[in-house]
Coordinates of C-alpha atoms and ligand atoms in Angstrom, one line a residue:
X1 CA 72.6 108.7 165.7
X2 CA 76.0 107.0 165.6
X3 CA 77.1 104.8 167.8
X4 CA 79.2 106.8 170.0
X5 CA 76.4 109.2 170.3
X6 CA 74.4 106.4 171.5
X7 CA 76.9 105.6 174.1
X8 CA 77.1 109.2 175.3
X9 CA 73.6 109.3 175.6
X10 CA 73.6 106.0 177.5
X11 CA 76.2 107.0 179.7
X12 CA 74.6 110.3 180.5
X13 CA 71.3 108.0 181.0
X14 CA 73.1 105.8 183.3
X15 CA 74.5 108.6 185.3
X16 CA 71.2 109.5 186.0
X17 CA 70.2 106.1 186.9
X18 CA 73.2 105.9 189.2
X19 CA 71.7 109.2 190.9
X20 CA 68.4 107.7 190.9
X21 CA 70.0 104.7 192.7
X22 CA 71.5 106.6 195.3
X23 CA 67.9 108.1 195.8
X24 CA 66.7 108.8 199.3
X25 CA 63.5 106.9 200.0
X26 CA 61.1 108.9 201.3
X27 CA 60.2 108.7 205.0
X28 CA 57.3 106.5 206.0
X29 CA 53.8 108.4 206.1
X30 CA 52.3 108.8 209.3
X31 CA 48.8 108.0 210.6
X32 CA 46.3 110.3 209.3
X33 CA 45.4 113.0 212.0
X34 CA 41.3 111.7 212.0
X35 CA 42.6 107.9 211.3
X36 CA 39.6 105.3 212.0
X37 CA 40.4 101.8 212.4
X38 CA 39.5 98.7 214.2
X39 CA 41.3 97.0 217.4
X40 CA 40.7 93.0 216.9
X41 CA 41.7 91.3 220.4
X42 CA 42.2 87.7 219.4
X43 CA 41.7 86.9 223.2
X44 CA 38.1 88.0 222.9
X45 CA 37.0 86.4 219.8
X46 CA 35.0 83.3 220.2
X47 CA 34.9 82.5 216.5
X48 CA 31.2 82.9 215.8
X49 CA 31.8 84.4 212.6
X50 CA 29.0 87.0 212.9
X51 CA 31.6 89.4 211.7
X52 CA 32.1 87.3 208.4
X53 CA 28.0 87.1 207.8
X54 CA 27.8 90.6 208.5
X55 CA 30.5 91.7 206.1
X56 CA 29.0 89.8 203.5
X57 CA 25.5 91.4 204.1
X58 CA 26.9 94.9 204.3
X59 CA 28.8 94.5 201.1
X60 CA 26.1 92.2 199.0
X61 CA 28.2 89.6 198.7
X62 CA 27.0 86.0 198.0
X63 CA 27.3 83.2 200.6
X64 CA 29.7 80.1 200.0
X65 CA 27.9 77.4 198.6
X66 CA 29.3 73.9 199.6
X67 CA 27.8 70.5 198.1
X68 CA 24.7 72.5 197.0
X69 CA 24.0 74.0 200.5
X70 CA 24.6 77.7 201.7
X71 CA 27.5 77.9 204.0
X72 CA 26.9 81.4 205.0
X73 CA 29.8 81.7 207.6
X74 CA 32.3 79.2 206.4
X75 CA 34.5 80.7 204.1
X76 CA 38.1 79.4 204.5
X77 CA 40.1 82.6 203.1
X78 CA 39.6 85.7 201.6
X79 CA 38.4 85.9 198.1
X80 CA 36.2 87.9 195.3
X81 CA 33.4 87.5 197.4
X82 CA 34.6 87.4 200.9
X83 CA 36.1 90.3 202.6
X84 CA 36.6 89.2 206.0
X85 CA 37.5 85.7 207.5
X86 CA 38.2 84.2 210.8
X87 CA 41.0 81.8 210.9
X88 CA 42.1 79.1 213.6
X89 CA 45.7 78.5 215.1
X90 CA 45.8 75.2 216.9
X91 CA 48.6 73.4 218.8
X92 CA 48.9 69.8 220.0
X93 CA 45.7 68.6 221.6
X94 CA 44.1 72.3 221.1
X95 CA 42.3 72.4 224.3
X96 CA 43.3 75.7 225.9
X97 CA 42.0 78.8 224.4
X98 CA 44.8 81.5 223.7
X99 CA 47.5 79.3 224.8
X100 CA 50.4 78.6 222.5
X101 CA 51.0 75.0 223.5
X102 CA 48.1 72.5 223.4
X103 CA 46.0 75.6 222.8
X104 CA 43.9 77.5 220.3
X105 CA 43.0 81.0 219.1
X106 CA 41.1 82.9 216.3
X107 CA 42.6 85.5 213.9
X108 CA 40.6 87.9 211.8
X109 CA 41.9 88.1 208.4
X110 CA 40.5 91.6 206.5
X111 CA 42.2 94.7 204.9
X112 CA 44.9 96.3 207.7
X113 CA 44.3 99.8 205.9
X114 CA 48.1 100.2 205.9
X115 CA 49.2 103.9 206.8
X116 CA 51.9 103.4 203.9
X117 CA 49.6 100.9 201.8
X118 CA 51.8 98.8 199.0
X119 CA 48.3 98.4 197.0
X120 CA 48.2 102.1 196.8
X121 CA 52.0 102.5 195.9
X122 CA 52.1 99.9 192.9
X123 CA 48.7 100.9 191.4
X124 CA 49.5 102.7 188.1
X125 CA 46.4 104.7 187.8
X126 CA 45.1 105.4 191.3
X127 CA 42.5 102.9 191.5
X128 CA 43.6 101.9 194.8
X129 CA 43.5 105.4 197.2
X130 CA 44.3 106.4 200.6
X131 CA 41.9 108.9 202.2
X132 CA 44.1 111.4 203.7
X133 CA 41.8 112.2 206.4
X134 CA 40.3 108.9 207.6
X135 CA 43.5 106.5 206.6
X136 CA 40.9 104.2 204.8
X137 CA 42.3 102.4 201.5
X138 CA 39.7 102.1 199.0
X139 CA 39.3 100.5 195.7
X140 CA 38.0 102.4 192.3
X141 CA 36.9 100.0 189.8
X142 CA 36.1 103.0 187.2
X143 CA 40.0 103.8 187.3
X144 CA 41.1 100.1 187.5
X145 CA 42.8 98.5 184.5
X146 CA 43.2 95.1 185.9
X147 CA 46.8 94.7 186.0
X148 CA 46.4 93.2 189.7
X149 CA 49.7 94.8 190.8
X150 CA 47.7 95.4 193.8
X151 CA 47.4 91.6 194.7
X152 CA 51.4 91.4 194.6
X153 CA 51.8 94.6 196.4
X154 CA 49.9 94.1 199.6
X155 CA 51.9 92.3 202.2
X156 CA 48.8 90.7 204.1
X157 CA 47.8 89.2 200.4
X158 CA 44.1 91.0 201.0
X159 CA 43.1 92.3 197.4
X160 CA 41.1 89.6 195.4
X161 CA 40.5 89.4 191.8
X162 CA 37.1 88.1 190.6
X163 CA 38.8 85.3 188.4
X164 CA 35.4 83.6 187.8
X165 CA 33.8 87.0 186.5
X166 CA 34.4 88.0 183.2
X167 CA 34.6 91.4 183.9
X168 CA 36.4 91.0 186.9
X169 CA 37.5 93.7 189.5
X170 CA 39.4 93.9 192.6
X171 CA 37.7 93.2 196.0
X172 CA 38.9 94.0 199.5
X173 CA 37.4 95.4 202.5
X174 CA 36.8 99.1 202.5
X175 CA 36.2 99.6 206.0
X176 CA 32.4 100.0 204.9
X177 CA 32.9 103.2 203.4
X178 CA 32.9 102.7 199.5
X179 CA 30.3 104.0 197.5
X180 CA 27.0 103.0 198.2
X181 CA 27.9 101.9 201.6
X182 CA 29.4 104.9 203.3
X183 CA 28.9 103.7 206.9
X184 CA 31.6 105.7 208.5
X185 CA 30.7 108.7 206.4
X186 CA 27.2 108.4 207.9
X187 CA 28.8 108.1 211.5
X188 CA 28.1 104.3 212.0
X189 CA 30.8 101.9 212.8
X190 CA 32.0 99.3 210.8
X191 CA 29.5 96.1 210.2
X192 CA 31.6 93.6 211.7
X193 CA 32.5 95.7 214.9
X194 CA 28.6 96.3 215.0
X195 CA 27.9 92.6 215.4
X196 CA 30.9 91.4 217.4
X197 CA 29.2 89.9 220.6
X198 CA 32.4 90.3 222.7
X199 CA 34.0 93.3 221.3
X200 CA 36.6 91.4 219.9
X201 CA 36.4 93.9 216.8
X202 CA 36.3 97.3 218.1
X203 CA 35.7 100.3 216.0
X204 CA 37.1 103.9 216.6
X205 CA 40.0 106.2 215.9
X206 CA 43.3 104.8 215.7
X207 CA 44.8 107.2 218.5
X208 CA 41.8 105.8 220.8
X209 CA 42.3 102.1 219.7
X210 CA 46.1 102.5 220.5
X211 CA 45.4 103.6 224.0
X212 CA 42.9 100.9 224.2
X213 CA 45.5 98.3 223.3
X214 CA 48.5 99.6 225.6
X215 CA 45.9 99.5 228.6
X216 CA 44.9 95.9 228.1
X217 CA 48.7 95.0 227.4
X218 CA 49.4 96.6 230.9
X219 CA 47.0 94.5 232.7
X220 CA 48.3 91.8 234.9
X221 CA 46.7 88.1 233.9
X222 CA 43.8 87.9 235.7
X223 CA 42.8 91.3 236.6
X224 CA 39.2 92.3 235.9
X225 CA 39.0 94.7 233.0
X226 CA 35.8 96.0 231.5
X227 CA 35.8 95.5 227.8
X228 CA 33.7 97.9 225.4
X229 CA 32.3 96.7 222.3
X230 CA 31.2 98.2 218.9
X231 CA 32.5 101.7 218.6
X232 CA 34.8 102.9 221.3
X233 CA 33.8 106.5 220.9
X234 CA 30.4 105.6 222.2
X235 CA 30.4 101.8 223.4
X236 CA 26.5 101.0 224.1
X237 CA 27.7 98.0 226.2
X238 CA 30.4 96.2 227.9
X239 CA 31.5 93.2 230.0
X240 CA 34.3 92.4 232.6
X241 CA 36.4 89.7 232.1
X242 CA 39.8 88.7 233.6
X243 CA 42.6 89.4 231.5
X244 CA 44.6 87.1 229.7
X245 CA 48.5 87.0 229.4
X246 CA 49.0 89.3 226.3
X247 CA 52.0 89.4 224.3
X248 CA 53.6 92.6 224.7
X249 CA 53.0 93.7 220.8
X250 CA 50.4 96.0 219.2
X251 CA 50.5 94.6 215.6
X252 CA 50.1 97.5 213.4
X253 CA 51.6 100.2 215.6
X254 CA 54.7 99.9 213.5
X255 CA 55.0 97.2 211.3
X256 CA 55.6 98.4 207.7
X257 CA 54.7 101.9 208.7
X258 CA 51.9 100.9 210.6
X259 CA 48.1 99.7 210.1
X260 CA 44.8 101.7 211.1
X261 CA 43.6 98.0 211.9
X262 CA 45.2 96.7 215.1
X263 CA 45.9 93.5 216.4
X264 CA 46.7 92.1 220.1
X265 CA 46.9 88.3 221.1
X266 CA 48.3 86.0 223.6
X267 CA 49.7 84.1 220.5
X268 CA 52.9 85.4 218.8
X269 CA 51.6 86.8 215.7
X270 CA 54.1 84.8 213.5
X271 CA 52.0 81.9 214.7
X272 CA 48.9 83.7 213.9
X273 CA 50.0 83.8 210.1
X274 CA 51.2 87.4 210.1
X275 CA 54.0 88.1 207.7
X276 CA 57.3 89.1 208.9
X277 CA 57.6 92.7 208.3
X278 CA 60.0 95.6 209.4
X279 CA 59.1 99.0 210.5
X280 CA 60.1 100.3 206.9
X281 CA 57.1 99.9 204.3
X282 CA 58.1 98.9 200.8
X283 CA 56.2 101.7 199.7
X284 CA 58.3 104.4 201.2
X285 CA 61.4 103.0 199.7
X286 CA 59.7 102.0 196.2
X287 CA 58.0 105.3 195.8
X288 CA 61.2 107.5 196.8
X289 CA 63.6 105.7 194.3
X290 CA 60.8 105.8 191.5
X291 CA 60.1 109.4 192.2
X292 CA 63.7 110.3 191.7
X293 CA 64.1 108.4 188.6
X294 CA 60.9 109.8 186.9
X295 CA 62.0 113.4 188.2
X296 CA 65.1 113.2 186.1
X297 CA 63.3 111.1 183.2
X298 CA 66.2 109.0 183.4
X299 CA 64.3 105.8 182.3
X300 CA 62.5 107.4 179.5
X301 CA 65.9 109.0 178.1
X302 CA 67.7 105.9 178.1
X303 CA 64.8 104.0 176.3
X304 CA 64.4 106.6 173.7
X305 CA 68.4 106.8 173.1
X306 CA 68.5 103.1 172.6
X307 CA 65.2 102.8 170.6
X308 CA 66.4 106.0 168.3
X309 CA 69.8 104.0 167.9
X310 CA 68.2 100.8 166.8
X311 CA 65.7 102.4 164.7
X312 CA 68.3 104.3 162.8
X313 CA 71.0 101.5 162.5
X314 CA 68.5 99.5 161.0
X315 CA 66.8 102.1 158.4
X316 CA 70.2 103.4 157.2
X317 CA 70.9 102.7 153.7
X318 CA 74.6 102.8 154.3
X319 CA 74.2 100.3 157.1
X320 CA 75.3 103.0 159.4
X321 CA 78.7 103.1 161.3
X322 CA 79.6 99.9 162.8
Ligands
SF4_1 S1 31.8 88.6 215.6 FE1 33.6 89.1 217.1 S2 33.6 87.1 218.5 FE2 32.6 86.3 216.3 S3 34.1 85.6 215.0 FE3 33.9 87.7 214.6 S4 35.6 89.0 215.7 FE4 35.1 86.7 216.7
SF4_2 S1 46.4 95.5 203.7 FE1 46.9 95.2 201.5 S2 45.2 95.9 200.8 FE2 44.8 96.5 202.6 S3 45.7 98.7 202.7 FE3 47.6 97.1 203.4 S4 48.5 96.8 201.1 FE4 46.4 97.9 200.8
SF4_3 S1 35.1 96.7 207.7 FE1 33.3 96.2 206.6 S2 34.2 95.3 204.7 FE2 36.0 95.4 206.4 S3 36.0 93.5 207.1 FE3 34.4 94.7 208.6 S4 32.3 94.4 207.7 FE4 33.9 93.6 206.1

């Protein structure tokens, strides 16, 4: 290939790349029709960490060992053997529950089961998958090549790699519905919702949980409300309590295209450590552009043209045209 041929090929490729650059990002995906999820109400959480322990039990994960002692419920962050943690917000004297000033509050961290999951979008081999019926996002070790793209594609920093394991895999909450667990498929609720004594973690369909969240946000502070616990579809008990002053925000209704795990709180979510996210998911933008590029084979074409030119030039006895 002569230089002018290469330039022609490259120009053609560049034109296609430009087409790709102007490609329309796809729209955000909508929640799955039968999506299941959880509602975490920070104002109900008492920090007991029963959910942390139950999560370890359900997933067969080892307890945290500190100074030779088992610290079964004391993991401070997500890791290769902890899929759910309770974090604390504190301000000033930290004396008043759910007060932004001089108060404290609890926040649950586990996979949000995004409607437009970044981890799925960046995984090159479909080891991360979103169930189109339930919306649950699961990890499949048999397909994983260990690239760890998912750990950077997740806006919540959820997927964790087992660095201390020579055959390390990714670990994340799979809503208790991975091979060998399958609580949801068997009609059970998630382990963390089952043991939560206050209903701070509530299981149900995303639709019903969203309605429940909005009912709570509409309560007047001090108004008595009957809070269910367990599975919102079949709560086996509930308790009455005066409503707090909720922030008028259901986290996960819109953030980055929405999540199946929803949070409500009396503390602004940025103070609870949630990331700044717009409504558009990174997955919808990146996938739209990538798919356009690859549909025109722009990247392979340019790469092939360039490589061909270099190889030909380096192997041409006459040195080729310069
Ligand atoms: S079990 Fe419920 S109340 Fe206890 S820490 Fe977990 S979410 Fe909070
Ligand atoms: S929170 Fe992270 S790991 Fe969970 S579905 Fe969303 S992008 Fe994936
Ligand atoms: S849904 Fe299951 S895996 Fe996820 S945090 Fe709750 S108990 Fe753990």
